[in-house]
Coordinates of C-alpha atoms in Angstrom, one line a residue:
M5 CA -17.0 -91.6 2.7
G6 CA -18.1 -88.0 2.7
T7 CA -20.8 -86.1 0.9
H8 CA -20.4 -83.1 -1.3
L9 CA -22.0 -80.4 0.8
T10 CA -24.2 -78.0 -0.9
E11 CA -27.0 -75.6 0.2
R12 CA -29.6 -78.2 -0.9
V13 CA -27.9 -80.9 1.1
V14 CA -27.7 -78.7 4.2
K15 CA -31.3 -77.6 3.9
A16 CA -32.5 -81.2 3.4
A17 CA -30.6 -82.6 6.5
E18 CA -33.2 -83.8 9.0
I19 CA -33.1 -84.0 12.8
G20 CA -32.0 -87.5 14.0
T21 CA -32.3 -89.3 17.3
R22 CA -29.0 -87.6 18.3
K23 CA -26.7 -85.0 16.9
Y24 CA -24.7 -86.2 13.9
V25 CA -22.1 -84.9 11.5
V26 CA -22.1 -85.0 7.7
F27 CA -18.5 -84.7 6.5
D28 CA -17.6 -83.0 3.2
E29 CA -15.7 -85.0 0.6
D30 CA -13.8 -82.0 -0.8
C31 CA -12.2 -80.8 2.5
A32 CA -11.1 -83.4 5.0
G33 CA -12.4 -82.8 8.6
F34 CA -14.9 -80.2 7.4
G35 CA -18.6 -81.1 8.0
L36 CA -22.1 -80.1 8.9
C37 CA -23.3 -80.8 12.5
V38 CA -27.1 -81.3 12.9
F39 CA -28.2 -80.8 16.5
L40 CA -31.3 -82.2 18.2
S41 CA -32.7 -78.7 18.5
G42 CA -32.7 -78.4 14.7
R43 CA -29.8 -76.0 14.6
K44 CA -27.1 -76.6 12.0
G45 CA -23.5 -75.5 12.1
F46 CA -20.2 -76.0 10.3
I47 CA -17.3 -77.6 12.2
L48 CA -13.7 -78.6 11.5
I49 CA -12.1 -81.6 13.2
Y50 CA -8.3 -81.7 13.2
R51 CA -5.3 -82.9 15.2
A52 CA -2.8 -80.6 16.8
A53 CA 0.0 -81.4 19.2
G54 CA -1.1 -85.1 19.2
R55 CA -4.7 -84.5 20.2
Q56 CA -7.9 -84.2 18.3
R57 CA -9.7 -80.8 18.4
R58 CA -13.2 -79.8 17.3
M59 CA -13.7 -76.2 16.2
T60 CA -17.0 -74.6 15.3
I61 CA -16.8 -72.3 12.2
G62 CA -20.3 -70.9 12.2
T63 CA -24.0 -71.6 12.0
W64 CA -26.1 -72.1 8.9
P65 CA -27.6 -70.0 7.1
S66 CA -25.4 -67.2 8.6
W67 CA -22.5 -69.0 7.0
S68 CA -23.0 -70.4 3.5
V69 CA -21.5 -73.7 2.5
V70 CA -18.9 -72.1 0.2
A71 CA -17.8 -69.5 2.8
A72 CA -17.6 -72.2 5.6
R73 CA -15.5 -74.5 3.3
E74 CA -13.1 -71.7 2.4
E75 CA -12.7 -70.8 6.1
A76 CA -12.0 -74.5 6.8
K77 CA -9.3 -74.6 4.1
R78 CA -7.7 -71.4 5.6
L79 CA -7.7 -72.9 9.1
K80 CA -6.1 -76.1 7.7
R81 CA -3.3 -74.1 6.2
D82 CA -2.6 -72.5 9.6
I83 CA -2.6 -76.0 11.1
D84 CA 0.0 -77.1 8.6
R85 CA 2.2 -74.3 9.7
G86 CA 2.1 -75.6 13.3
E87 CA -0.7 -73.3 14.7
D88 CA -3.6 -74.3 16.7
P89 CA -6.8 -72.3 15.7
M90 CA -8.6 -73.3 18.9
D91 CA -5.7 -72.0 21.1
V92 CA -5.7 -68.7 19.1
R93 CA -9.4 -68.3 19.5
T94 CA -9.2 -69.1 23.3
S95 CA -6.4 -66.6 23.7
A96 CA -8.3 -63.9 21.9
R97 CA -11.4 -64.6 24.0
H98 CA -9.4 -64.3 27.2
A99 CA -7.1 -61.4 26.1
P100 CA -6.8 -58.6 28.6
T101 CA -9.3 -55.7 28.2
V102 CA -8.6 -52.0 28.6
D103 CA -10.5 -52.2 31.9
E104 CA -7.9 -54.8 33.2
L105 CA -5.0 -52.7 31.9
V106 CA -6.3 -49.6 33.7
D107 CA -6.7 -51.5 36.9
R108 CA -3.1 -52.8 36.7
Y109 CA -1.8 -49.4 35.8
I110 CA -3.5 -47.8 38.8
D111 CA -2.3 -50.6 41.1
E112 CA 1.3 -50.8 40.0
H113 CA 2.3 -47.5 38.5
L114 CA 0.4 -44.7 40.1
P115 CA 1.7 -45.5 43.6
K116 CA 5.1 -44.4 42.3
L117 CA 3.8 -40.9 41.6
S118 CA 2.8 -38.1 44.0
A119 CA -0.7 -38.3 45.5
S120 CA -2.1 -35.4 43.4
S121 CA -0.7 -36.7 40.1
A122 CA -1.9 -40.2 40.9
K123 CA -5.4 -38.9 41.7
D124 CA -5.5 -36.8 38.5
Q125 CA -4.4 -39.7 36.3
A126 CA -6.9 -42.1 37.8
S127 CA -9.7 -39.6 37.3
M128 CA -8.7 -39.2 33.6
L129 CA -8.6 -42.9 33.0
K130 CA -11.9 -43.6 34.7
T131 CA -14.0 -40.7 33.4
L132 CA -12.5 -40.2 29.9
V133 CA -10.8 -43.5 28.8
L134 CA -12.9 -46.3 30.3
S135 CA -16.2 -44.6 29.3
E136 CA -15.1 -45.3 25.7
W137 CA -12.9 -48.4 25.8
R138 CA -13.9 -50.3 28.9
S139 CA -14.7 -53.6 27.2
R140 CA -12.2 -53.2 24.3
K141 CA -9.3 -55.6 24.0
V142 CA -5.9 -54.0 24.7
A143 CA -4.5 -55.5 21.5
D144 CA -7.3 -54.0 19.4
I145 CA -6.7 -50.4 20.2
T146 CA -5.2 -48.6 17.2
P147 CA -3.6 -45.2 16.7
T148 CA -6.9 -44.1 15.0
D149 CA -8.8 -45.0 18.2
V150 CA -6.3 -42.9 20.2
D151 CA -6.7 -39.9 17.9
R152 CA -10.5 -40.2 17.9
L153 CA -10.6 -40.3 21.7
L154 CA -8.2 -37.3 22.1
T155 CA -10.2 -35.3 19.6
K156 CA -13.3 -36.0 21.7
V157 CA -11.6 -34.9 24.9
A158 CA -10.2 -31.8 23.2
A159 CA -13.7 -30.8 22.1
G160 CA -14.8 -30.7 25.8
R161 CA -17.7 -32.0 27.7
P162 CA -21.1 -30.3 28.4
R163 CA -20.8 -28.3 31.6
V164 CA -23.7 -27.0 33.6
W165 CA -23.7 -23.2 33.9
K166 CA -23.7 -22.2 37.5
K167 CA -25.2 -19.1 38.9
T168 CA -23.0 -17.1 41.2
A169 CA -26.0 -15.6 43.1
T170 CA -27.7 -17.7 45.8
P171 CA -31.2 -18.6 44.7
I172 CA -34.1 -17.4 46.8
K173 CA -35.9 -20.2 48.6
V174 CA -39.7 -20.2 48.0
P175 CA -42.0 -21.9 50.5
R176 CA -43.4 -25.1 49.2
A177 CA -47.0 -23.8 49.5
F178 CA -46.3 -21.0 47.0
K179 CA -44.6 -23.2 44.4
S180 CA -46.5 -23.8 41.2
T181 CA -47.0 -27.3 40.1
R182 CA -47.9 -26.5 36.5
S183 CA -44.6 -25.5 35.1
K184 CA -41.2 -27.1 36.0
P185 CA -38.2 -24.9 36.3
K186 CA -35.9 -24.8 33.3
P187 CA -32.7 -26.7 33.7
P188 CA -29.5 -24.6 33.6
P189 CA -28.0 -24.4 30.1
K190 CA -25.0 -26.6 29.2
T191 CA -22.0 -25.1 27.5
F192 CA -19.0 -26.8 25.8
K193 CA -15.6 -25.5 26.7
P194 CA -12.7 -26.9 24.5
T195 CA -10.0 -28.6 26.6
P196 CA -7.0 -29.2 24.3
V197 CA -4.6 -29.2 27.2
R198 CA -6.6 -31.9 28.9
A199 CA -6.4 -33.9 25.7
N200 CA -2.6 -33.6 25.7
R201 CA -2.4 -34.9 29.3
V202 CA -4.7 -37.8 28.5
G203 CA -2.4 -38.6 25.5
E204 CA 0.7 -38.6 27.8
V205 CA -1.0 -41.0 30.2
L206 CA -2.1 -43.3 27.4
R207 CA 1.5 -43.3 26.0
K208 CA 2.9 -44.4 29.3
M209 CA 0.1 -46.9 30.0
F210 CA 0.5 -48.6 26.6
S211 CA 4.3 -48.6 27.0
L212 CA 3.8 -50.6 30.2
A213 CA 1.3 -52.8 28.3
V214 CA 4.1 -53.8 25.9
T215 CA 6.3 -54.5 28.9
W216 CA 3.6 -56.6 30.5
K217 CA 3.2 -58.6 27.2
M218 CA -0.4 -57.4 26.6
R219 CA 0.4 -56.2 23.1
T220 CA 3.5 -55.8 20.9
D221 CA 3.4 -52.0 20.0
N222 CA 2.3 -48.7 21.5
P223 CA -0.6 -47.0 19.6
A224 CA -0.1 -43.7 21.5
T225 CA 3.6 -43.2 20.8
S226 CA 3.1 -40.4 18.3
F227 CA -0.3 -39.0 19.2
R228 CA -1.2 -35.6 17.8
K229 CA -0.4 -33.0 20.4
R230 CA -2.6 -29.9 20.6
P231 CA -0.9 -26.5 20.8
E232 CA -0.7 -25.1 24.3
T233 CA -0.4 -21.4 25.2
A234 CA 1.5 -21.0 28.5
R235 CA -0.4 -18.9 30.9
E236 CA 1.7 -15.9 32.1
R237 CA -0.1 -13.9 34.7
F238 CA 2.0 -11.8 37.0
L239 CA 0.6 -9.6 39.7
S240 CA 1.6 -5.9 39.7
F241 CA 2.8 -4.1 42.8
E242 CA -0.7 -2.6 43.2
E243 CA -2.4 -6.0 43.0
I244 CA 0.1 -7.5 45.5
Q245 CA -0.7 -4.7 47.9
R246 CA -4.5 -5.2 47.5
L247 CA -4.1 -9.0 48.0
A248 CA -1.9 -8.4 51.1
D249 CA -4.6 -6.0 52.6
A250 CA -7.3 -8.6 51.8
L251 CA -5.3 -11.4 53.6
C252 CA -4.8 -9.2 56.7
A253 CA -8.5 -8.3 56.9
D254 CA -9.8 -11.9 56.5
P255 CA -10.8 -13.8 59.7
D256 CA -9.4 -17.1 58.3
Q257 CA -5.7 -16.4 59.1
R258 CA -4.9 -20.1 58.7
A259 CA -5.7 -20.0 55.0
A260 CA -4.2 -16.5 54.7
G261 CA -0.9 -17.9 56.0
I262 CA -0.8 -20.5 53.2
I263 CA -1.2 -17.8 50.6
R264 CA 1.5 -15.7 52.3
L265 CA 3.9 -18.6 52.4
C266 CA 3.3 -19.2 48.6
M267 CA 4.0 -15.5 47.9
L268 CA 7.1 -15.4 50.1
T269 CA 8.8 -18.6 48.9
G270 CA 7.3 -19.3 45.4
A271 CA 6.2 -22.7 46.7
R272 CA 3.4 -24.7 45.2
C273 CA 0.1 -24.6 47.1
G274 CA 0.3 -28.3 47.9
E275 CA 3.8 -27.8 49.3
A276 CA 2.7 -25.0 51.5
R277 CA -0.5 -26.8 52.7
T278 CA 1.4 -29.9 53.8
A279 CA 4.5 -28.1 55.2
T280 CA 5.6 -29.4 58.6
F281 CA 7.7 -27.7 61.3
D282 CA 10.5 -30.3 61.0
Q283 CA 11.1 -29.2 57.4
F284 CA 12.4 -25.8 58.5
N285 CA 15.7 -24.8 60.0
L286 CA 14.8 -21.3 61.3
D287 CA 18.3 -20.5 62.5
L288 CA 19.7 -21.0 59.0
A289 CA 16.5 -19.9 57.2
I290 CA 16.3 -23.1 55.2
W291 CA 13.3 -25.0 54.0
T292 CA 14.0 -28.7 53.2
K293 CA 11.0 -30.1 51.2
Q294 CA 10.9 -33.8 51.5
A295 CA 10.5 -35.9 48.3
A296 CA 7.0 -37.2 49.3
Y297 CA 5.7 -33.6 49.2
T298 CA 7.4 -32.3 46.0
K299 CA 6.2 -32.6 42.4
Q300 CA 9.5 -34.0 41.2
R301 CA 9.6 -36.6 44.0
R302 CA 13.0 -35.4 45.2
V303 CA 14.3 -33.5 48.1
H304 CA 14.3 -29.7 47.5
R305 CA 16.4 -27.5 49.8
V306 CA 15.9 -23.7 49.5
P307 CA 16.7 -20.6 51.5
I308 CA 13.8 -18.5 52.8
S309 CA 13.5 -14.9 53.7
H310 CA 13.3 -13.4 57.2
E311 CA 9.6 -12.6 56.6
A312 CA 9.0 -16.3 55.9
V313 CA 10.8 -17.2 59.1
A314 CA 8.7 -14.8 61.1
L315 CA 5.5 -16.3 59.5
I316 CA 6.6 -19.8 60.6
R317 CA 7.3 -18.7 64.1
L318 CA 3.8 -17.1 64.3
R319 CA 2.3 -20.4 63.1
G320 CA 4.2 -22.3 65.8
D321 CA 2.5 -20.1 68.4
A322 CA -0.9 -20.5 66.7
V323 CA -1.2 -24.3 66.3
P324 CA -1.7 -26.8 69.2
K325 CA 1.4 -28.1 70.8
G326 CA 2.7 -31.3 69.2
C327 CA 0.9 -30.7 65.9
P328 CA 3.4 -31.4 63.0
F329 CA 1.7 -29.2 60.4
L330 CA 2.0 -25.5 60.0
F331 CA -1.6 -25.4 58.8
P332 CA -3.6 -28.2 60.4
G333 CA -6.9 -29.1 58.9
D334 CA -10.3 -29.7 60.4
V335 CA -9.6 -33.5 60.4
P336 CA -7.2 -34.4 63.3
G337 CA -3.8 -35.4 62.0
Q338 CA -4.4 -33.9 58.5
P339 CA -3.3 -30.6 56.9
V340 CA -5.7 -28.1 55.2
V341 CA -7.2 -29.8 52.2
D342 CA -9.0 -27.1 50.1
L343 CA -8.6 -23.4 49.6
K344 CA -11.1 -22.9 46.7
R345 CA -13.7 -20.9 48.7
F346 CA -11.1 -18.8 50.5
W347 CA -9.3 -18.0 47.3
E348 CA -12.5 -17.0 45.5
R349 CA -13.2 -14.6 48.4
M350 CA -9.7 -13.2 48.1
R351 CA -10.0 -12.7 44.3
V352 CA -13.1 -10.7 44.8
Q353 CA -11.8 -8.5 47.6
A354 CA -8.4 -7.9 46.0
E355 CA -10.0 -7.3 42.6
I356 CA -7.9 -9.9 40.8
P357 CA -10.6 -12.2 39.3
D358 CA -8.4 -13.9 36.7
V359 CA -5.5 -14.8 39.1
R360 CA -4.9 -18.4 40.2
I361 CA -3.0 -19.4 43.3
H362 CA -0.3 -20.9 41.0
D363 CA 0.2 -17.4 39.5
L364 CA 1.7 -16.3 42.8
R365 CA 4.6 -18.7 42.0
H366 CA 5.0 -16.9 38.6
T367 CA 4.9 -13.5 40.4
F368 CA 7.6 -14.7 42.8
A369 CA 9.8 -15.6 39.8
S370 CA 9.1 -12.3 38.0
L371 CA 10.2 -10.4 41.2
L372 CA 13.4 -12.4 41.3
V373 CA 14.1 -11.5 37.6
S374 CA 13.5 -7.8 38.3
G375 CA 16.0 -8.1 41.1
G376 CA 18.7 -9.4 38.7
A377 CA 18.5 -13.2 39.4
S378 CA 19.6 -15.5 36.7
L379 CA 17.5 -18.3 35.2
E380 CA 19.7 -20.9 36.9
M381 CA 19.0 -19.3 40.3
I382 CA 15.3 -19.1 39.6
G383 CA 15.2 -22.7 38.6
R384 CA 16.9 -23.8 41.8
L385 CA 14.6 -21.7 44.0
L386 CA 11.5 -23.0 42.3
G387 CA 12.7 -26.6 42.2
H388 CA 12.7 -27.0 38.4
T389 CA 14.5 -30.1 37.1
Q390 CA 14.6 -29.0 33.5
I391 CA 16.0 -25.6 32.2
G392 CA 13.2 -25.6 29.7
T393 CA 10.6 -25.1 32.5
T394 CA 12.5 -22.0 33.6
Q395 CA 12.8 -20.6 30.1
R396 CA 9.3 -19.2 30.3
Y397 CA 10.7 -16.4 32.4
A398 CA 13.6 -15.6 30.0
H399 CA 11.8 -12.7 28.4
L400 CA 11.4 -10.9 31.7
I401 CA 15.2 -10.6 31.9
D402 CA 14.9 -7.9 29.2
T403 CA 13.7 -5.4 31.8
P404 CA 16.9 -5.2 33.9
L405 CA 19.0 -5.6 30.7
R406 CA 17.2 -2.7 29.1
A407 CA 17.7 -0.6 32.2
G408 CA 21.4 -1.2 31.9
V409 CA 21.5 -0.4 28.2
N410 CA 19.6 2.8 28.8
A411 CA 22.1 3.8 31.5
V412 CA 24.9 3.3 29.0
G413 CA 23.0 5.3 26.4
E414 CA 22.5 8.2 28.8
M415 CA 26.2 8.4 29.3
L416 CA 27.1 8.2 25.7
K417 CA 24.3 10.2 24.1
P418 CA 25.4 13.4 22.3
R419 CA 25.2 16.6 24.4
L420 CA 24.1 20.0 23.0
R421 CA 25.9 23.2 23.7
V422 CA 24.9 26.8 22.9
V423 CA 27.1 28.7 20.5
G424 CA 27.3 32.4 20.1
E425 CA 26.1 34.6 17.3
G426 CA 27.7 33.8 14.0
E427 CA 28.3 35.8 11.0
T428 CA 24.6 35.6 10.2
G429 CA 23.6 37.1 13.5
T430 CA 21.7 33.9 14.7
V431 CA 22.1 31.9 17.8
G432 CA 22.2 28.1 17.3
A433 CA 23.0 24.7 19.0
K434 CA 26.0 22.6 18.2
V435 CA 26.5 18.9 18.9
A436 CA 29.5 18.4 21.1

């Protein structure tokens, strides 16, 4: 026989020699459990799949009697539908977290990508995603959470302003201990493009989460994409000449050779850095880039110029015998890793402070266009798999087309001829 549980009954329940349960007469299986410590909690005892289960609803007074009873009735309705509330709670407690999803994504998906892409995506996930969602459940992430995260990424992070000049070192004896040096100011630089890349990574990761049965939908499917302005920086002939002079004058001819190869072939910097001698057929002037070294993860076979062939022959004489790389690095068995300092020096000497190494690839394409090459030809030489990537150079084709139109106009424009004196005694011009 149960007791009608009320707040007064719960408050009056005393500690016994052992824990005991006072069942409610209005809801079968629902009761108050009094522990030896004096703590009081509401429980529900039920049967599911032929076995008896005991589930804790909550403690008193955090849960009132009325609220606990209503929760017990709701759970019993779920039990009548064949569900087991204890299994649901256990599954939710052990549900995979975003930290576990990121680990699996890095272990199973990133090895399929190129080394640079895998490194970049891992960095984005660890520094931008896990810092916000590390302990969150995968199933709890909503499209609102995705939008909030990408908005924060697009706003940028505080970056320490770095001085270009080398600070003067002051002897320790002359340093003042009264005032501490002011920390460098921090500035925020918006990064909308980075937010788009993070959104693309999240869309792929949650798509795999659906495949891996971690959730039923993808919250990043239609994330808001920030507008991007494609960078179009092409070197003029004067800038190319200044860069060539700076490359010739620099003592680091190994790094200079990488830049020259990028300029002569339109290759990406990573493709030039990791190039090996067995990729080149110098007799046929062909460069076969292996899938492991290309962005598209596919073999890319392109012709190269005689100047590029001459550069490769010079590198063959410069590197140690048996070395596979055109530009071996300081670590044995590895190619050159970084060109940041060298390129900063070249930008200063050539007076091109806003030019990136990748802009040499755009310059190569612009020179092809000025020579009359079609978009299809440019796409094949640059290794583009989609015509949309090559369309960024479409407006440059106007230059040779305009020259042709002007040539036709020169032939067809009206010619003026001088006519003699007329009846009025004046000399004039007449359109032929």
